[in-house]
């Protein structure tokens, strides 16, 4: 019956098929915990390498860039040690505003076109320490704007104001936007969705970006392990935490 | 995920586990197909007849067979002949098979089904000779299978005899024709040699010695004639010198009347002319020896001599008148004048001998000319000898070859006739039924045990193969371990699949599809079993019996 009810659940309850970030703890605590691990590694690397701007990208669309960028920014801000700015640089298909439940505009596209000032596009989020610049109006061909001096100047300024800038960029292969931004950002985190993206495309995307620009890769969508030792040492531990969390 | 050479066995098993439903469904579907095939395909019964090949009654070393085909090839040839449309259709009519299982089919379809049901299996010994062969026919009715197999055996036996007889007869006829042709060519060649010998008789190699001997004889003859000619010529010269001397004496004697006494004026004048006369005579003799009588020099010399003789004759008459002789009165020969007459007679005799000698010389010279011509002729013949020898060798070689060929053909013809007699008396190789066509009690096809076994094996192969094929064709990766095998980029995190409603919906759909598939297949099984349960039970019992029988 549960299966049938799930089969017939309305799609509209979840916009664009994305899971709302706020429900992640409830839906899959393991996912949440893995993310904290990611945050720790990323924080260690940016502290070691003194990085200020990070881009989250992938080879193709639908690999979980936006969700990962949001979760990473939220987790980074939650530590309280950093002021984090989350920028939506995907001017063709912006989604951060929708997922974070903030105003879609004015955003970056309005700023780059000169309609608004910098201060008008930075929004506070519900998470302390986390600020957001939405993408603004959708553009069909933003490559020139992204390559322009205005964005370079903006990035230079916000690096001063914030400890860390996390950007959600378009995928590498379909459009040239990510490559245009590669010189302006300090490092890239590549998303690779398991059982979705052909490995040849990922290799091609890495070659186009250049391996020296890639901090690391986040594998998305790994199936739960079924080996006994994993269940014994990992599974029970998280199951018990989840139970405790629910009890609380 | 693309397969790697360094994959562990556990990874292969993991692939099979992930794609287990591919294997399960392959197994169920293939097995179902095999089950349907085994149940629905009608039973086919095969009747077999074993035929023995009996070798010739007479040893091959004594009488060699004309059959060039070995037993295997001959059987194939007979098979092709029997499987021809007309022969096979005759079998169909005779056995009545057209009414049993073939009804409704066109002639061509009937023939095709017949051909498909006939099988010829040739037993081969370890030394690759053929002793027996098996003829079989497959049909849904065991009785029909037996009848057709039996009829085919009879046909094979009959056809073998006909084929052997035909081959031997044709061989004999062919050899006879070849022999006749060769005989005619041989006779023509003999005629050619004969004409050649006639045409070039005297120039043949075997006549070389005779020619050389003749040549020698002719050369000797010429030498002897030349010697004779030389002797005759010497004798002639001697006689001529004698004649000259005698004529001188005659002249002296003849002119004595002019020389005796005191000379009158005429006598003195005549005396003075005598030396001139002798000189002119001598000159005439000389030019006569060199030239012909009509030559101007000879004519002149003769005229000069006649002039002076006439003058001397006139003077002699005056001298005779002076001595008192009447004109025409014979002068009484004095003793000197008798010698003159003798000398004249000797001269006459000598001139006769000279003339005879000339004739002999001429004859000898003519002989020499003839001999020289003969020598030339013989020498030409001898020169042509090598050429004639070559031509003769060529002619004789051609003749020898033809003769040899004719002799060989004659020998073969005799052997072929003996072989033909052997076949006519049924002493050659023949076929005999060793085991007549049996009435099959159990169907030969389909081999259900084999079909099921192959289906099981095939399903596993398809399942496993399909699983691996799908895995190879899948370009995505499944986990961090696989990722590390392909890339050296550091992994920051492995985020699990978000088990939200969408994911759970996907899982549910997949489960429903698998369950639905299984239910469908099982339903198909149940329906099929309910319709054909009885036959399936019978088949299973038969398979169990056959397995028990083999064990």
mmCIF file with all atom_site columns, N, CA and C in Angstrom, chain B residues 482-540:
data_model
loop_
_atom_site.group_PDB
_atom_site.id
_atom_site.type_symbol
_atom_site.label_atom_id
_atom_site.label_alt_id
_atom_site.label_comp_id
_atom_site.label_asym_id
_atom_site.label_entity_id
_atom_site.label_seq_id
_atom_site.pdbx_PDB_ins_code
_atom_site.Cartn_x
_atom_site.Cartn_y
_atom_site.Cartn_z
_atom_site.occupancy
_atom_site.B_iso_or_equiv
_atom_site.pdbx_formal_charge
_atom_site.auth_seq_id
_atom_site.auth_comp_id
_atom_site.auth_asym_id
_atom_site.auth_atom_id
_atom_site.pdbx_PDB_model_num
ATOM 1   N N  . UNK B 1 482 ? 34.665 1.872   -7.986  1.00 0.00 ? 482 UNK B N  1
ATOM 2   C CA . UNK B 1 482 ? 34.754 1.915   -9.442  1.00 0.00 ? 482 UNK B CA 1
ATOM 3   C C  . UNK B 1 482 ? 35.322 3.252   -9.902  1.00 0.00 ? 482 UNK B C  1
ATOM 4   N N  . UNK B 1 483 ? 34.896 4.312   -9.242  1.00 0.00 ? 483 UNK B N  1
ATOM 5   C CA . UNK B 1 483 ? 35.394 5.644   -9.605  1.00 0.00 ? 483 UNK B CA 1
ATOM 6   C C  . UNK B 1 483 ? 36.902 5.692   -9.463  1.00 0.00 ? 483 UNK B C  1
ATOM 7   N N  . UNK B 1 484 ? 37.418 5.125   -8.384  1.00 0.00 ? 484 UNK B N  1
ATOM 8   C CA . UNK B 1 484 ? 38.872 5.184   -8.145  1.00 0.00 ? 484 UNK B CA 1
ATOM 9   C C  . UNK B 1 484 ? 39.622 4.403   -9.212  1.00 0.00 ? 484 UNK B C  1
ATOM 10  N N  . UNK B 1 485 ? 38.964 3.387   -9.779  1.00 0.00 ? 485 UNK B N  1
ATOM 11  C CA . UNK B 1 485 ? 39.614 2.620   -10.837 1.00 0.00 ? 485 UNK B CA 1
ATOM 12  C C  . UNK B 1 485 ? 39.760 3.418   -12.132 1.00 0.00 ? 485 UNK B C  1
ATOM 13  N N  . UNK B 1 486 ? 38.939 4.453   -12.272 1.00 0.00 ? 486 UNK B N  1
ATOM 14  C CA . UNK B 1 486 ? 38.967 5.216   -13.511 1.00 0.00 ? 486 UNK B CA 1
ATOM 15  C C  . UNK B 1 486 ? 39.639 6.574   -13.368 1.00 0.00 ? 486 UNK B C  1
ATOM 16  N N  . UNK B 1 487 ? 39.534 7.161   -12.184 1.00 0.00 ? 487 UNK B N  1
ATOM 17  C CA . UNK B 1 487 ? 40.049 8.525   -12.029 1.00 0.00 ? 487 UNK B CA 1
ATOM 18  C C  . UNK B 1 487 ? 40.947 8.621   -10.800 1.00 0.00 ? 487 UNK B C  1
ATOM 19  N N  . UNK B 1 488 ? 41.861 9.576   -10.877 1.00 0.00 ? 488 UNK B N  1
ATOM 20  C CA . UNK B 1 488 ? 42.764 9.776   -9.737  1.00 0.00 ? 488 UNK B CA 1
ATOM 21  C C  . UNK B 1 488 ? 42.455 11.052  -8.983  1.00 0.00 ? 488 UNK B C  1
ATOM 22  N N  . UNK B 1 489 ? 41.311 11.618  -9.223  1.00 0.00 ? 489 UNK B N  1
ATOM 23  C CA . UNK B 1 489 ? 40.914 12.855  -8.534  1.00 0.00 ? 489 UNK B CA 1
ATOM 24  C C  . UNK B 1 489 ? 40.514 12.495  -7.100  1.00 0.00 ? 489 UNK B C  1
ATOM 25  N N  . UNK B 1 490 ? 40.896 13.310  -6.115  1.00 0.00 ? 490 UNK B N  1
ATOM 26  C CA . UNK B 1 490 ? 40.514 12.981  -4.732  1.00 0.00 ? 490 UNK B CA 1
ATOM 27  C C  . UNK B 1 490 ? 38.995 13.078  -4.554  1.00 0.00 ? 490 UNK B C  1
ATOM 28  N N  . UNK B 1 491 ? 38.486 12.105  -3.810  1.00 0.00 ? 491 UNK B N  1
ATOM 29  C CA . UNK B 1 491 ? 37.046 12.085  -3.540  1.00 0.00 ? 491 UNK B CA 1
ATOM 30  C C  . UNK B 1 491 ? 36.810 12.807  -2.223  1.00 0.00 ? 491 UNK B C  1
ATOM 31  N N  . UNK B 1 492 ? 36.013 13.841  -2.307  1.00 0.00 ? 492 UNK B N  1
ATOM 32  C CA . UNK B 1 492 ? 35.741 14.636  -1.103  1.00 0.00 ? 492 UNK B CA 1
ATOM 33  C C  . UNK B 1 492 ? 34.637 13.989  -0.261  1.00 0.00 ? 492 UNK B C  1
ATOM 34  N N  . UNK B 1 493 ? 33.666 13.407  -0.919  1.00 0.00 ? 493 UNK B N  1
ATOM 35  C CA . UNK B 1 493 ? 32.568 12.789  -0.174  1.00 0.00 ? 493 UNK B CA 1
ATOM 36  C C  . UNK B 1 493 ? 31.819 11.853  -1.099  1.00 0.00 ? 493 UNK B C  1
ATOM 37  N N  . UNK B 1 494 ? 31.145 10.875  -0.492  1.00 0.00 ? 494 UNK B N  1
ATOM 38  C CA . UNK B 1 494 ? 30.255 9.976   -1.237  1.00 0.00 ? 494 UNK B CA 1
ATOM 39  C C  . UNK B 1 494 ? 28.870 10.175  -0.667  1.00 0.00 ? 494 UNK B C  1
ATOM 40  N N  . UNK B 1 495 ? 28.056 10.890  -1.366  1.00 0.00 ? 495 UNK B N  1
ATOM 41  C CA . UNK B 1 495 ? 26.713 11.182  -0.861  1.00 0.00 ? 495 UNK B CA 1
ATOM 42  C C  . UNK B 1 495 ? 25.792 10.058  -1.262  1.00 0.00 ? 495 UNK B C  1
ATOM 43  N N  . UNK B 1 496 ? 25.019 9.563   -0.333  1.00 0.00 ? 496 UNK B N  1
ATOM 44  C CA . UNK B 1 496 ? 24.128 8.458   -0.692  1.00 0.00 ? 496 UNK B CA 1
ATOM 45  C C  . UNK B 1 496 ? 22.947 8.970   -1.495  1.00 0.00 ? 496 UNK B C  1
ATOM 46  N N  . UNK B 1 497 ? 22.254 7.992   -2.084  1.00 0.00 ? 497 UNK B N  1
ATOM 47  C CA . UNK B 1 497 ? 21.030 8.333   -2.807  1.00 0.00 ? 497 UNK B CA 1
ATOM 48  C C  . UNK B 1 497 ? 20.034 8.892   -1.791  1.00 0.00 ? 497 UNK B C  1
ATOM 49  N N  . UNK B 1 498 ? 19.428 9.989   -2.167  1.00 0.00 ? 498 UNK B N  1
ATOM 50  C CA . UNK B 1 498 ? 18.422 10.556  -1.272  1.00 0.00 ? 498 UNK B CA 1
ATOM 51  C C  . UNK B 1 498 ? 17.159 9.718   -1.411  1.00 0.00 ? 498 UNK B C  1
ATOM 52  N N  . UNK B 1 499 ? 16.821 9.046   -0.350  1.00 0.00 ? 499 UNK B N  1
ATOM 53  C CA . UNK B 1 499 ? 15.660 8.160   -0.442  1.00 0.00 ? 499 UNK B CA 1
ATOM 54  C C  . UNK B 1 499 ? 14.390 8.949   -0.166  1.00 0.00 ? 499 UNK B C  1
ATOM 55  N N  . UNK B 1 500 ? 14.165 9.862   -1.078  1.00 0.00 ? 500 UNK B N  1
ATOM 56  C CA . UNK B 1 500 ? 12.937 10.658  -0.950  1.00 0.00 ? 500 UNK B CA 1
ATOM 57  C C  . UNK B 1 500 ? 11.807 9.915   -1.644  1.00 0.00 ? 500 UNK B C  1
ATOM 58  N N  . UNK B 1 501 ? 10.702 10.584  -1.764  1.00 0.00 ? 501 UNK B N  1
ATOM 59  C CA . UNK B 1 501 ? 9.526  9.933   -2.349  1.00 0.00 ? 501 UNK B CA 1
ATOM 60  C C  . UNK B 1 501 ? 9.761  9.537   -3.798  1.00 0.00 ? 501 UNK B C  1
ATOM 61  N N  . UNK B 1 502 ? 10.480 10.377  -4.496  1.00 0.00 ? 502 UNK B N  1
ATOM 62  C CA . UNK B 1 502 ? 10.718 10.077  -5.901  1.00 0.00 ? 502 UNK B CA 1
ATOM 63  C C  . UNK B 1 502 ? 11.534 8.787   -6.027  1.00 0.00 ? 502 UNK B C  1
ATOM 64  N N  . UNK B 1 503 ? 12.538 8.687   -5.213  1.00 0.00 ? 503 UNK B N  1
ATOM 65  C CA . UNK B 1 503 ? 13.368 7.479   -5.247  1.00 0.00 ? 503 UNK B CA 1
ATOM 66  C C  . UNK B 1 503 ? 12.539 6.260   -4.886  1.00 0.00 ? 503 UNK B C  1
ATOM 67  N N  . UNK B 1 504 ? 11.743 6.430   -3.836  1.00 0.00 ? 504 UNK B N  1
ATOM 68  C CA . UNK B 1 504 ? 10.938 5.294   -3.395  1.00 0.00 ? 504 UNK B CA 1
ATOM 69  C C  . UNK B 1 504 ? 9.911  4.917   -4.438  1.00 0.00 ? 504 UNK B C  1
ATOM 70  N N  . UNK B 1 505 ? 9.427  5.920   -5.144  1.00 0.00 ? 505 UNK B N  1
ATOM 71  C CA . UNK B 1 505 ? 8.488  5.650   -6.226  1.00 0.00 ? 505 UNK B CA 1
ATOM 72  C C  . UNK B 1 505 ? 9.167  4.820   -7.315  1.00 0.00 ? 505 UNK B C  1
ATOM 73  N N  . UNK B 1 506 ? 10.395 5.193   -7.630  1.00 0.00 ? 506 UNK B N  1
ATOM 74  C CA . UNK B 1 506 ? 11.134 4.457   -8.651  1.00 0.00 ? 506 UNK B CA 1
ATOM 75  C C  . UNK B 1 506 ? 11.345 3.007   -8.263  1.00 0.00 ? 506 UNK B C  1
ATOM 76  N N  . UNK B 1 507 ? 11.690 2.829   -7.001  1.00 0.00 ? 507 UNK B N  1
ATOM 77  C CA . UNK B 1 507 ? 11.904 1.455   -6.513  1.00 0.00 ? 507 UNK B CA 1
ATOM 78  C C  . UNK B 1 507 ? 10.612 0.665   -6.604  1.00 0.00 ? 507 UNK B C  1
ATOM 79  N N  . UNK B 1 508 ? 9.532  1.315   -6.248  1.00 0.00 ? 508 UNK B N  1
ATOM 80  C CA . UNK B 1 508 ? 8.233  0.642   -6.258  1.00 0.00 ? 508 UNK B CA 1
ATOM 81  C C  . UNK B 1 508 ? 7.848  0.244   -7.670  1.00 0.00 ? 508 UNK B C  1
ATOM 82  N N  . UNK B 1 509 ? 8.104  1.137   -8.603  1.00 0.00 ? 509 UNK B N  1
ATOM 83  C CA . UNK B 1 509 ? 7.759  0.832   -10.008 1.00 0.00 ? 509 UNK B CA 1
ATOM 84  C C  . UNK B 1 509 ? 8.553  -0.361  -10.488 1.00 0.00 ? 509 UNK B C  1
ATOM 85  N N  . UNK B 1 510 ? 9.830  -0.374  -10.153 1.00 0.00 ? 510 UNK B N  1
ATOM 86  C CA . UNK B 1 510 ? 10.687 -1.478  -10.585 1.00 0.00 ? 510 UNK B CA 1
ATOM 87  C C  . UNK B 1 510 ? 10.216 -2.789  -9.986  1.00 0.00 ? 510 UNK B C  1
ATOM 88  N N  . UNK B 1 511 ? 9.907  -2.734  -8.684  1.00 0.00 ? 511 UNK B N  1
ATOM 89  C CA . UNK B 1 511 ? 9.432  -3.957  -8.019  1.00 0.00 ? 511 UNK B CA 1
ATOM 90  C C  . UNK B 1 511 ? 8.145  -4.435  -8.661  1.00 0.00 ? 511 UNK B C  1
ATOM 91  N N  . UNK B 1 512 ? 7.266  -3.479  -8.966  1.00 0.00 ? 512 UNK B N  1
ATOM 92  C CA . UNK B 1 512 ? 5.984  -3.849  -9.570  1.00 0.00 ? 512 UNK B CA 1
ATOM 93  C C  . UNK B 1 512 ? 6.211  -4.485  -10.931 1.00 0.00 ? 512 UNK B C  1
ATOM 94  N N  . UNK B 1 513 ? 7.158  -3.943  -11.693 1.00 0.00 ? 513 UNK B N  1
ATOM 95  C CA . UNK B 1 513 ? 7.436  -4.485  -13.023 1.00 0.00 ? 513 UNK B CA 1
ATOM 96  C C  . UNK B 1 513 ? 7.957  -5.910  -12.916 1.00 0.00 ? 513 UNK B C  1
ATOM 97  N N  . UNK B 1 514 ? 8.864  -6.115  -11.970 1.00 0.00 ? 514 UNK B N  1
ATOM 98  C CA . UNK B 1 514 ? 9.429  -7.460  -11.812 1.00 0.00 ? 514 UNK B CA 1
ATOM 99  C C  . UNK B 1 514 ? 8.344  -8.434  -11.378 1.00 0.00 ? 514 UNK B C  1
ATOM 100 N N  . UNK B 1 515 ? 7.550  -7.979  -10.409 1.00 0.00 ? 515 UNK B N  1
ATOM 101 C CA . UNK B 1 515 ? 6.493  -8.852  -9.913  1.00 0.00 ? 515 UNK B CA 1
ATOM 102 C C  . UNK B 1 515 ? 5.504  -9.170  -11.023 1.00 0.00 ? 515 UNK B C  1
ATOM 103 N N  . UNK B 1 516 ? 5.139  -8.141  -11.781 1.00 0.00 ? 516 UNK B N  1
ATOM 104 C CA . UNK B 1 516 ? 4.210  -8.336  -12.882 1.00 0.00 ? 516 UNK B CA 1
ATOM 105 C C  . UNK B 1 516 ? 4.771  -9.300  -13.921 1.00 0.00 ? 516 UNK B C  1
ATOM 106 N N  . UNK B 1 517 ? 6.071  -9.146  -14.216 1.00 0.00 ? 517 UNK B N  1
ATOM 107 C CA . UNK B 1 517 ? 6.688  -10.038 -15.179 1.00 0.00 ? 517 UNK B CA 1
ATOM 108 C C  . UNK B 1 517 ? 6.663  -11.479 -14.709 1.00 0.00 ? 517 UNK B C  1
ATOM 109 N N  . UNK B 1 518 ? 7.024  -11.642 -13.434 1.00 0.00 ? 518 UNK B N  1
ATOM 110 C CA . UNK B 1 518 ? 7.043  -13.001 -12.881 1.00 0.00 ? 518 UNK B CA 1
ATOM 111 C C  . UNK B 1 518 ? 5.652  -13.612 -12.911 1.00 0.00 ? 518 UNK B C  1
ATOM 112 N N  . UNK B 1 519 ? 4.683  -12.794 -12.511 1.00 0.00 ? 519 UNK B N  1
ATOM 113 C CA . UNK B 1 519 ? 3.304  -13.308 -12.492 1.00 0.00 ? 519 UNK B CA 1
ATOM 114 C C  . UNK B 1 519 ? 2.864  -13.698 -13.898 1.00 0.00 ? 519 UNK B C  1
ATOM 115 N N  . UNK B 1 520 ? 3.218  -12.851 -14.884 1.00 0.00 ? 520 UNK B N  1
ATOM 116 C CA . UNK B 1 520 ? 2.812  -13.138 -16.274 1.00 0.00 ? 520 UNK B CA 1
ATOM 117 C C  . UNK B 1 520 ? 3.410  -14.454 -16.741 1.00 0.00 ? 520 UNK B C  1
ATOM 118 N N  . UNK B 1 521 ? 4.706  -14.596 -16.477 1.00 0.00 ? 521 UNK B N  1
ATOM 119 C CA . UNK B 1 521 ? 5.369  -15.814 -16.953 1.00 0.00 ? 521 UNK B CA 1
ATOM 120 C C  . UNK B 1 521 ? 4.788  -17.036 -16.246 1.00 0.00 ? 521 UNK B C  1
ATOM 121 N N  . UNK B 1 522 ? 4.592  -16.899 -14.951 1.00 0.00 ? 522 UNK B N  1
ATOM 122 C CA . UNK B 1 522 ? 4.045  -18.046 -14.215 1.00 0.00 ? 522 UNK B CA 1
ATOM 123 C C  . UNK B 1 522 ? 2.643  -18.362 -14.691 1.00 0.00 ? 522 UNK B C  1
ATOM 124 N N  . UNK B 1 523 ? 1.873  -17.311 -15.009 1.00 0.00 ? 523 UNK B N  1
ATOM 125 C CA . UNK B 1 523 ? 0.527  -17.540 -15.539 1.00 0.00 ? 523 UNK B CA 1
ATOM 126 C C  . UNK B 1 523 ? 0.596  -18.298 -16.852 1.00 0.00 ? 523 UNK B C  1
ATOM 127 N N  . UNK B 1 524 ? 1.575  -17.888 -17.691 1.00 0.00 ? 524 UNK B N  1
ATOM 128 C CA . UNK B 1 524 ? 1.735  -18.590 -18.975 1.00 0.00 ? 524 UNK B CA 1
ATOM 129 C C  . UNK B 1 524 ? 2.059  -20.059 -18.723 1.00 0.00 ? 524 UNK B C  1
ATOM 130 N N  . UNK B 1 525 ? 2.923  -20.293 -17.748 1.00 0.00 ? 525 UNK B N  1
ATOM 131 C CA . UNK B 1 525 ? 3.260  -21.676 -17.402 1.00 0.00 ? 525 UNK B CA 1
ATOM 132 C C  . UNK B 1 525 ? 2.017  -22.441 -16.986 1.00 0.00 ? 525 UNK B C  1
ATOM 133 N N  . UNK B 1 526 ? 1.252  -21.809 -16.115 1.00 0.00 ? 526 UNK B N  1
ATOM 134 C CA . UNK B 1 526 ? 0.067  -22.494 -15.567 1.00 0.00 ? 526 UNK B CA 1
ATOM 135 C C  . UNK B 1 526 ? -0.921 -22.819 -16.686 1.00 0.00 ? 526 UNK B C  1
ATOM 136 N N  . UNK B 1 527 ? -1.160 -21.832 -17.545 1.00 0.00 ? 527 UNK B N  1
ATOM 137 C CA . UNK B 1 527 ? -2.116 -22.042 -18.656 1.00 0.00 ? 527 UNK B CA 1
ATOM 138 C C  . UNK B 1 527 ? -1.639 -23.175 -19.554 1.00 0.00 ? 527 UNK B C  1
ATOM 139 N N  . UNK B 1 528 ? -0.350 -23.124 -19.886 1.00 0.00 ? 528 UNK B N  1
ATOM 140 C CA . UNK B 1 528 ? 0.189  -24.139 -20.794 1.00 0.00 ? 528 UNK B CA 1
ATOM 141 C C  . UNK B 1 528 ? 0.101  -25.522 -20.168 1.00 0.00 ? 528 UNK B C  1
ATOM 142 N N  . UNK B 1 529 ? 0.447  -25.556 -18.890 1.00 0.00 ? 529 UNK B N  1
ATOM 143 C CA . UNK B 1 529 ? 0.429  -26.859 -18.209 1.00 0.00 ? 529 UNK B CA 1
ATOM 144 C C  . UNK B 1 529 ? -1.000 -27.398 -18.127 1.00 0.00 ? 529 UNK B C  1
ATOM 145 N N  . UNK B 1 530 ? -1.929 -26.486 -17.937 1.00 0.00 ? 530 UNK B N  1
ATOM 146 C CA . UNK B 1 530 ? -3.313 -26.955 -17.809 1.00 0.00 ? 530 UNK B CA 1
ATOM 147 C C  . UNK B 1 530 ? -3.803 -27.532 -19.131 1.00 0.00 ? 530 UNK B C  1
ATOM 148 N N  . UNK B 1 531 ? -3.357 -26.964 -20.277 1.00 0.00 ? 531 UNK B N  1
ATOM 149 C CA . UNK B 1 531 ? -3.807 -27.471 -21.573 1.00 0.00 ? 531 UNK B CA 1
ATOM 150 C C  . UNK B 1 531 ? -3.080 -28.739 -21.963 1.00 0.00 ? 531 UNK B C  1
ATOM 151 N N  . UNK B 1 532 ? -1.776 -28.790 -21.698 1.00 0.00 ? 532 UNK B N  1
ATOM 152 C CA . UNK B 1 532 ? -0.952 -29.884 -22.203 1.00 0.00 ? 532 UNK B CA 1
ATOM 153 C C  . UNK B 1 532 ? -0.361 -30.733 -21.093 1.00 0.00 ? 532 UNK B C  1
ATOM 154 N N  . UNK B 1 533 ? -1.039 -30.714 -19.951 1.00 0.00 ? 533 UNK B N  1
ATOM 155 C CA . UNK B 1 533 ? -0.490 -31.445 -18.810 1.00 0.00 ? 533 UNK B CA 1
ATOM 156 C C  . UNK B 1 533 ? -0.279 -32.916 -19.110 1.00 0.00 ? 533 UNK B C  1
ATOM 157 N N  . UNK B 1 534 ? -1.285 -33.502 -19.772 1.00 0.00 ? 534 UNK B N  1
ATOM 158 C CA . UNK B 1 534 ? -1.209 -34.929 -20.053 1.00 0.00 ? 534 UNK B CA 1
ATOM 159 C C  . UNK B 1 534 ? 0.001  -35.260 -20.917 1.00 0.00 ? 534 UNK B C  1
ATOM 160 N N  . UNK B 1 535 ? 0.152  -34.486 -21.983 1.00 0.00 ? 535 UNK B N  1
ATOM 161 C CA . UNK B 1 535 ? 1.260  -34.764 -22.899 1.00 0.00 ? 535 UNK B CA 1
ATOM 162 C C  . UNK B 1 535 ? 2.601  -34.519 -22.199 1.00 0.00 ? 535 UNK B C  1
ATOM 163 N N  . UNK B 1 536 ? 2.631  -33.499 -21.371 1.00 0.00 ? 536 UNK B N  1
ATOM 164 C CA . UNK B 1 536 ? 3.877  -33.193 -20.653 1.00 0.00 ? 536 UNK B CA 1
ATOM 165 C C  . UNK B 1 536 ? 4.233  -34.344 -19.726 1.00 0.00 ? 536 UNK B C  1
ATOM 166 N N  . UNK B 1 537 ? 3.192  -34.916 -19.073 1.00 0.00 ? 537 UNK B N  1
ATOM 167 C CA . UNK B 1 537 ? 3.460  -36.060 -18.181 1.00 0.00 ? 537 UNK B CA 1
ATOM 168 C C  . UNK B 1 537 ? 4.045  -37.206 -18.980 1.00 0.00 ? 537 UNK B C  1
ATOM 169 N N  . UNK B 1 538 ? 3.459  -37.452 -20.133 1.00 0.00 ? 538 UNK B N  1
ATOM 170 C CA . UNK B 1 538 ? 3.925  -38.542 -20.999 1.00 0.00 ? 538 UNK B CA 1
ATOM 171 C C  . UNK B 1 538 ? 5.375  -38.296 -21.428 1.00 0.00 ? 538 UNK B C  1
ATOM 172 N N  . UNK B 1 539 ? 5.651  -37.054 -21.806 1.00 0.00 ? 539 UNK B N  1
ATOM 173 C CA . UNK B 1 539 ? 7.008  -36.732 -22.264 1.00 0.00 ? 539 UNK B CA 1
ATOM 174 C C  . UNK B 1 539 ? 8.008  -36.911 -21.131 1.00 0.00 ? 539 UNK B C  1
ATOM 175 N N  . UNK B 1 540 ? 7.613  -36.458 -19.956 1.00 0.00 ? 540 UNK B N  1
ATOM 176 C CA . UNK B 1 540 ? 8.527  -36.567 -18.812 1.00 0.00 ? 540 UNK B CA 1
ATOM 177 C C  . UNK B 1 540 ? 8.795  -38.037 -18.512 1.00 0.00 ? 540 UNK B C  1
#
